[in-house]
Amino acid sequence: WKNTGPAPRIGRSVTITTPDLAAGKPAWASASDEAVGPDQAFDDNFRSYWLADRGKEEAWIEVRFDAPVAFNTLSIVEPLHAEGYGDASRIASYKVEVERDGAWVEVVSGTKPAHYQFHEVARTTAKRVRLSVAGRQPGITEFGLYDEPRAAG
């Protein structure tokens, strides 16, 4: 063995140390498959999941708060390997938006997410947060929002 140069740098990881602000909060969806409503994406249970309506390739889930909530980290967990869902990602793209003055403003977006997808974002305050997904009848195990302590830049 011969060292061919420096090892690649390991990317910065996201650490979650605070409670999920969305857990147990009221949830809505564009539509849901039978018996797998949007509340299951906010129940803090990784064995349940929300599933878009049959035949749908675009759908959204939304959490609503009584008062504005500040968050700077979010998680998106797809139910890969869950019974009835399968082992391959069904999500081709996703975006997270917040409602501001009656309009939806994008916070972050991406293509096929990692099994456990985390995003650190600028601190955002909102009463409504929406995750839109596109793909083959996509599902979400958990959509979490967190206000993580961060060192000043």
C-alpha positions as protocol buffer text, in pm:
chain_id: "A"
residue {
  index: 1
  type: TRP
  ca { x: 0 y: 0 z: 0 }
}
residue {
  index: 2
  type: LYS
  ca { x: 122 y: 344 z: -87 }
}
residue {
  index: 3
  type: ASN
  ca { x: -38 y: 665 z: 32 }
}
residue {
  index: 4
  type: THR
  ca { x: -135 y: 854 z: -283 }
}
residue {
  index: 5
  type: GLY
  ca { x: -199 y: 1182 z: -106 }
}
residue {
  index: 6
  type: PRO
  ca { x: -411 y: 1334 z: 164 }
}
residue {
  index: 7
  type: ALA
  ca { x: -736 y: 1164 z: 256 }
}
residue {
  index: 8
  type: PRO
  ca { x: -1053 y: 1338 z: 142 }
}
residue {
  index: 9
  type: ARG
  ca { x: -1207 y: 1572 z: 395 }
}
residue {
  index: 10
  type: ILE
  ca { x: -1511 y: 1451 z: 580 }
}
residue {
  index: 11
  type: GLY
  ca { x: -1803 y: 1687 z: 539 }
}
residue {
  index: 12
  type: ARG
  ca { x: -1950 y: 1871 z: 833 }
}
residue {
  index: 13
  type: SER
  ca { x: -2229 y: 1676 z: 1001 }
}
residue {
  index: 14
  type: VAL
  ca { x: -2555 y: 1810 z: 1137 }
}
residue {
  index: 15
  type: THR
  ca { x: -2622 y: 1738 z: 1502 }
}
residue {
  index: 16
  type: ILE
  ca { x: -2971 y: 1747 z: 1651 }
}
residue {
  index: 17
  type: THR
  ca { x: -2978 y: 1830 z: 2024 }
}
residue {
  index: 18
  type: THR
  ca { x: -3318 y: 1997 z: 2066 }
}
residue {
  index: 19
  type: PRO
  ca { x: -3675 y: 1865 z: 2055 }
}
residue {
  index: 20
  type: ASP
  ca { x: -3865 y: 1846 z: 1727 }
}
residue {
  index: 21
  type: LEU
  ca { x: -4083 y: 2159 z: 1722 }
}
residue {
  index: 22
  type: ALA
  ca { x: -4326 y: 1999 z: 1476 }
}
residue {
  index: 23
  type: ALA
  ca { x: -4389 y: 1678 z: 1674 }
}
residue {
  index: 24
  type: GLY
  ca { x: -4755 y: 1640 z: 1758 }
}
residue {
  index: 25
  type: LYS
  ca { x: -4862 y: 1965 z: 1592 }
}
residue {
  index: 26
  type: PRO
  ca { x: -5164 y: 1992 z: 1360 }
}
residue {
  index: 27
  type: ALA
  ca { x: -5085 y: 1860 z: 1012 }
}
residue {
  index: 28
  type: TRP
  ca { x: -5241 y: 1896 z: 668 }
}
residue {
  index: 29
  type: ALA
  ca { x: -5173 y: 1737 z: 330 }
}
residue {
  index: 30
  type: SER
  ca { x: -5267 y: 1793 z: -31 }
}
residue {
  index: 31
  type: ALA
  ca { x: -5407 y: 1438 z: -20 }
}
residue {
  index: 32
  type: SER
  ca { x: -5324 y: 1110 z: 151 }
}
residue {
  index: 33
  type: ASP
  ca { x: -5351 y: 743 z: 77 }
}
residue {
  index: 34
  type: GLU
  ca { x: -5596 y: 547 z: 287 }
}
residue {
  index: 35
  type: ALA
  ca { x: -5520 y: 547 z: 664 }
}
residue {
  index: 36
  type: VAL
  ca { x: -5179 y: 716 z: 631 }
}
residue {
  index: 37
  type: GLY
  ca { x: -5259 y: 1082 z: 699 }
}
residue {
  index: 38
  type: PRO
  ca { x: -5016 y: 1372 z: 742 }
}
residue {
  index: 39
  type: ASP
  ca { x: -5021 y: 1350 z: 1122 }
}
residue {
  index: 40
  type: GLN
  ca { x: -4806 y: 1038 z: 1088 }
}
residue {
  index: 41
  type: ALA
  ca { x: -4518 y: 1250 z: 955 }
}
residue {
  index: 42
  type: PHE
  ca { x: -4525 y: 1455 z: 1277 }
}
residue {
  index: 43
  type: ASP
  ca { x: -4586 y: 1183 z: 1537 }
}
residue {
  index: 44
  type: ASP
  ca { x: -4221 y: 1126 z: 1638 }
}
residue {
  index: 45
  type: ASN
  ca { x: -4262 y: 760 z: 1541 }
}
residue {
  index: 46
  type: PHE
  ca { x: -4025 y: 621 z: 1280 }
}
residue {
  index: 47
  type: ARG
  ca { x: -4250 y: 319 z: 1217 }
}
residue {
  index: 48
  type: SER
  ca { x: -4538 y: 522 z: 1076 }
}
residue {
  index: 49
  type: TYR
  ca { x: -4548 y: 740 z: 767 }
}
residue {
  index: 50
  type: TRP
  ca { x: -4761 y: 968 z: 552 }
}
residue {
  index: 51
  type: LEU
  ca { x: -4817 y: 854 z: 195 }
}
residue {
  index: 52
  type: ALA
  ca { x: -4937 y: 1067 z: -97 }
}
residue {
  index: 53
  type: ASP
  ca { x: -5264 y: 962 z: -258 }
}
residue {
  index: 54
  type: ARG
  ca { x: -5246 y: 671 z: -505 }
}
residue {
  index: 55
  type: GLY
  ca { x: -5137 y: 773 z: -852 }
}
residue {
  index: 56
  type: LYS
  ca { x: -5014 y: 1113 z: -735 }
}
residue {
  index: 57
  type: GLU
  ca { x: -4666 y: 1228 z: -834 }
}
residue {
  index: 58
  type: GLU
  ca { x: -4674 y: 1562 z: -651 }
}
residue {
  index: 59
  type: ALA
  ca { x: -4797 y: 1621 z: -299 }
}
residue {
  index: 60
  type: TRP
  ca { x: -4731 y: 1823 z: 15 }
}
residue {
  index: 61
  type: ILE
  ca { x: -4758 y: 1802 z: 391 }
}
residue {
  index: 62
  type: GLU
  ca { x: -4777 y: 2101 z: 620 }
}
residue {
  index: 63
  type: VAL
  ca { x: -4742 y: 2172 z: 990 }
}
residue {
  index: 64
  type: ARG
  ca { x: -4918 y: 2468 z: 1152 }
}
residue {
  index: 65
  type: PHE
  ca { x: -4834 y: 2640 z: 1478 }
}
residue {
  index: 66
  type: ASP
  ca { x: -5052 y: 2863 z: 1698 }
}
residue {
  index: 67
  type: ALA
  ca { x: -4777 y: 3126 z: 1711 }
}
residue {
  index: 68
  type: PRO
  ca { x: -4467 y: 3183 z: 1495 }
}
residue {
  index: 69
  type: VAL
  ca { x: -4190 y: 2933 z: 1566 }
}
residue {
  index: 70
  type: ALA
  ca { x: -3820 y: 2988 z: 1494 }
}
residue {
  index: 71
  type: PHE
  ca { x: -3613 y: 2705 z: 1346 }
}
residue {
  index: 72
  type: ASN
  ca { x: -3273 y: 2670 z: 1178 }
}
residue {
  index: 73
  type: THR
  ca { x: -3249 y: 2296 z: 1109 }
}
residue {
  index: 74
  type: LEU
  ca { x: -3487 y: 2054 z: 944 }
}
residue {
  index: 75
  type: SER
  ca { x: -3500 y: 1683 z: 880 }
}
residue {
  index: 76
  type: ILE
  ca { x: -3675 y: 1484 z: 612 }
}
residue {
  index: 77
  type: VAL
  ca { x: -3698 y: 1108 z: 658 }
}
residue {
  index: 78
  type: GLU
  ca { x: -3837 y: 886 z: 383 }
}
residue {
  index: 79
  type: PRO
  ca { x: -3985 y: 549 z: 490 }
}
residue {
  index: 80
  type: LEU
  ca { x: -3730 y: 340 z: 300 }
}
residue {
  index: 81
  type: HIS
  ca { x: -3751 y: -31 z: 388 }
}
residue {
  index: 82
  type: ALA
  ca { x: -4090 y: 14 z: 557 }
}
residue {
  index: 83
  type: GLU
  ca { x: -4347 y: -255 z: 487 }
}
residue {
  index: 84
  type: GLY
  ca { x: -4543 y: -161 z: 177 }
}
residue {
  index: 85
  type: TYR
  ca { x: -4307 y: 122 z: 75 }
}
residue {
  index: 86
  type: GLY
  ca { x: -4002 y: -52 z: -62 }
}
residue {
  index: 87
  type: ASP
  ca { x: -3627 y: -10 z: -57 }
}
residue {
  index: 88
  type: ALA
  ca { x: -3583 y: 250 z: -333 }
}
residue {
  index: 89
  type: SER
  ca { x: -3650 y: 620 z: -291 }
}
residue {
  index: 90
  type: ARG
  ca { x: -3978 y: 737 z: -439 }
}
residue {
  index: 91
  type: ILE
  ca { x: -3884 y: 1105 z: -407 }
}
residue {
  index: 92
  type: ALA
  ca { x: -3734 y: 1271 z: -715 }
}
residue {
  index: 93
  type: SER
  ca { x: -3732 y: 1623 z: -567 }
}
residue {
  index: 94
  type: TYR
  ca { x: -3848 y: 1818 z: -263 }
}
residue {
  index: 95
  type: LYS
  ca { x: -3875 y: 2172 z: -131 }
}
residue {
  index: 96
  type: VAL
  ca { x: -3952 y: 2328 z: 204 }
}
residue {
  index: 97
  type: GLU
  ca { x: -4144 y: 2654 z: 215 }
}
residue {
  index: 98
  type: VAL
  ca { x: -4280 y: 2888 z: 481 }
}
residue {
  index: 99
  type: GLU
  ca { x: -4590 y: 3101 z: 450 }
}
residue {
  index: 100
  type: ARG
  ca { x: -4523 y: 3475 z: 467 }
}
residue {
  index: 101
  type: ASP
  ca { x: -4793 y: 3736 z: 411 }
}
residue {
  index: 102
  type: GLY
  ca { x: -5009 y: 3489 z: 218 }
}
residue {
  index: 103
  type: ALA
  ca { x: -4730 y: 3368 z: -14 }
}
residue {
  index: 104
  type: TRP
  ca { x: -4507 y: 3061 z: 2 }
}
residue {
  index: 105
  type: VAL
  ca { x: -4134 y: 3136 z: 26 }
}
residue {
  index: 106
  type: GLU
  ca { x: -3879 y: 2861 z: -41 }
}
residue {
  index: 107
  type: VAL
  ca { x: -3634 y: 2780 z: 240 }
}
residue {
  index: 108
  type: VAL
  ca { x: -3450 y: 2485 z: 85 }
}
residue {
  index: 109
  type: SER
  ca { x: -3492 y: 2236 z: -198 }
}
residue {
  index: 110
  type: GLY
  ca { x: -3318 y: 1933 z: -340 }
}
residue {
  index: 111
  type: THR
  ca { x: -3337 y: 1623 z: -551 }
}
residue {
  index: 112
  type: LYS
  ca { x: -3355 y: 1266 z: -422 }
}
residue {
  index: 113
  type: PRO
  ca { x: -3294 y: 1300 z: -47 }
}
residue {
  index: 114
  type: ALA
  ca { x: -3066 y: 1086 z: 165 }
}
residue {
  index: 115
  type: HIS
  ca { x: -3254 y: 835 z: 381 }
}
residue {
  index: 116
  type: TYR
  ca { x: -3212 y: 1083 z: 669 }
}
residue {
  index: 117
  type: GLN
  ca { x: -3185 y: 1425 z: 502 }
}
residue {
  index: 118
  type: PHE
  ca { x: -3081 y: 1719 z: 720 }
}
residue {
  index: 119
  type: HIS
  ca { x: -3054 y: 2086 z: 627 }
}
residue {
  index: 120
  type: GLU
  ca { x: -2915 y: 2374 z: 828 }
}
residue {
  index: 121
  type: VAL
  ca { x: -3084 y: 2697 z: 719 }
}
residue {
  index: 122
  type: ALA
  ca { x: -3081 y: 3059 z: 825 }
}
residue {
  index: 123
  type: ARG
  ca { x: -3301 y: 3103 z: 1133 }
}
residue {
  index: 124
  type: THR
  ca { x: -3655 y: 3127 z: 998 }
}
residue {
  index: 125
  type: THR
  ca { x: -3976 y: 3212 z: 1181 }
}
residue {
  index: 126
  type: ALA
  ca { x: -4314 y: 3092 z: 1058 }
}
residue {
  index: 127
  type: LYS
  ca { x: -4657 y: 2967 z: 1163 }
}
residue {
  index: 128
  type: ARG
  ca { x: -4690 y: 2737 z: 860 }
}
residue {
  index: 129
  type: VAL
  ca { x: -4417 y: 2517 z: 710 }
}
residue {
  index: 130
  type: ARG
  ca { x: -4475 y: 2300 z: 404 }
}
residue {
  index: 131
  type: LEU
  ca { x: -4277 y: 2013 z: 253 }
}
residue {
  index: 132
  type: SER
  ca { x: -4359 y: 1948 z: -113 }
}
residue {
  index: 133
  type: VAL
  ca { x: -4242 y: 1625 z: -273 }
}
residue {
  index: 134
  type: ALA
  ca { x: -4246 y: 1495 z: -629 }
}
residue {
  index: 135
  type: GLY
  ca { x: -4196 y: 1135 z: -734 }
}
residue {
  index: 136
  type: ARG
  ca { x: -4380 y: 804 z: -752 }
}
residue {
  index: 137
  type: GLN
  ca { x: -4644 y: 819 z: -472 }
}
residue {
  index: 138
  type: PRO
  ca { x: -4389 y: 961 z: -224 }
}
residue {
  index: 139
  type: GLY
  ca { x: -4404 y: 922 z: 152 }
}
residue {
  index: 140
  type: ILE
  ca { x: -4250 y: 1081 z: 462 }
}
residue {
  index: 141
  type: THR
  ca { x: -4176 y: 908 z: 792 }
}
residue {
  index: 142
  type: GLU
  ca { x: -4087 y: 1228 z: 978 }
}
residue {
  index: 143
  type: PHE
  ca { x: -4055 y: 1594 z: 885 }
}
residue {
  index: 144
  type: GLY
  ca { x: -3881 y: 1769 z: 1174 }
}
residue {
  index: 145
  type: LEU
  ca { x: -3804 y: 2130 z: 1261 }
}
residue {
  index: 146
  type: TYR
  ca { x: -3542 y: 2224 z: 1519 }
}
residue {
  index: 147
  type: ASP
  ca { x: -3397 y: 2539 z: 1668 }
}
residue {
  index: 148
  type: GLU
  ca { x: -3039 y: 2428 z: 1727 }
}
residue {
  index: 149
  type: PRO
  ca { x: -2785 y: 2636 z: 1919 }
}
residue {
  index: 150
  type: ARG
  ca { x: -2508 y: 2756 z: 1689 }
}
residue {
  index: 151
  type: ALA
  ca { x: -2184 y: 2936 z: 1752 }
}
residue {
  index: 152
  type: ALA
  ca { x: -2176 y: 3285 z: 1603 }
}
residue {
  index: 153
  type: GLY
  ca { x: -2012 y: 3278 z: 1260 }
}
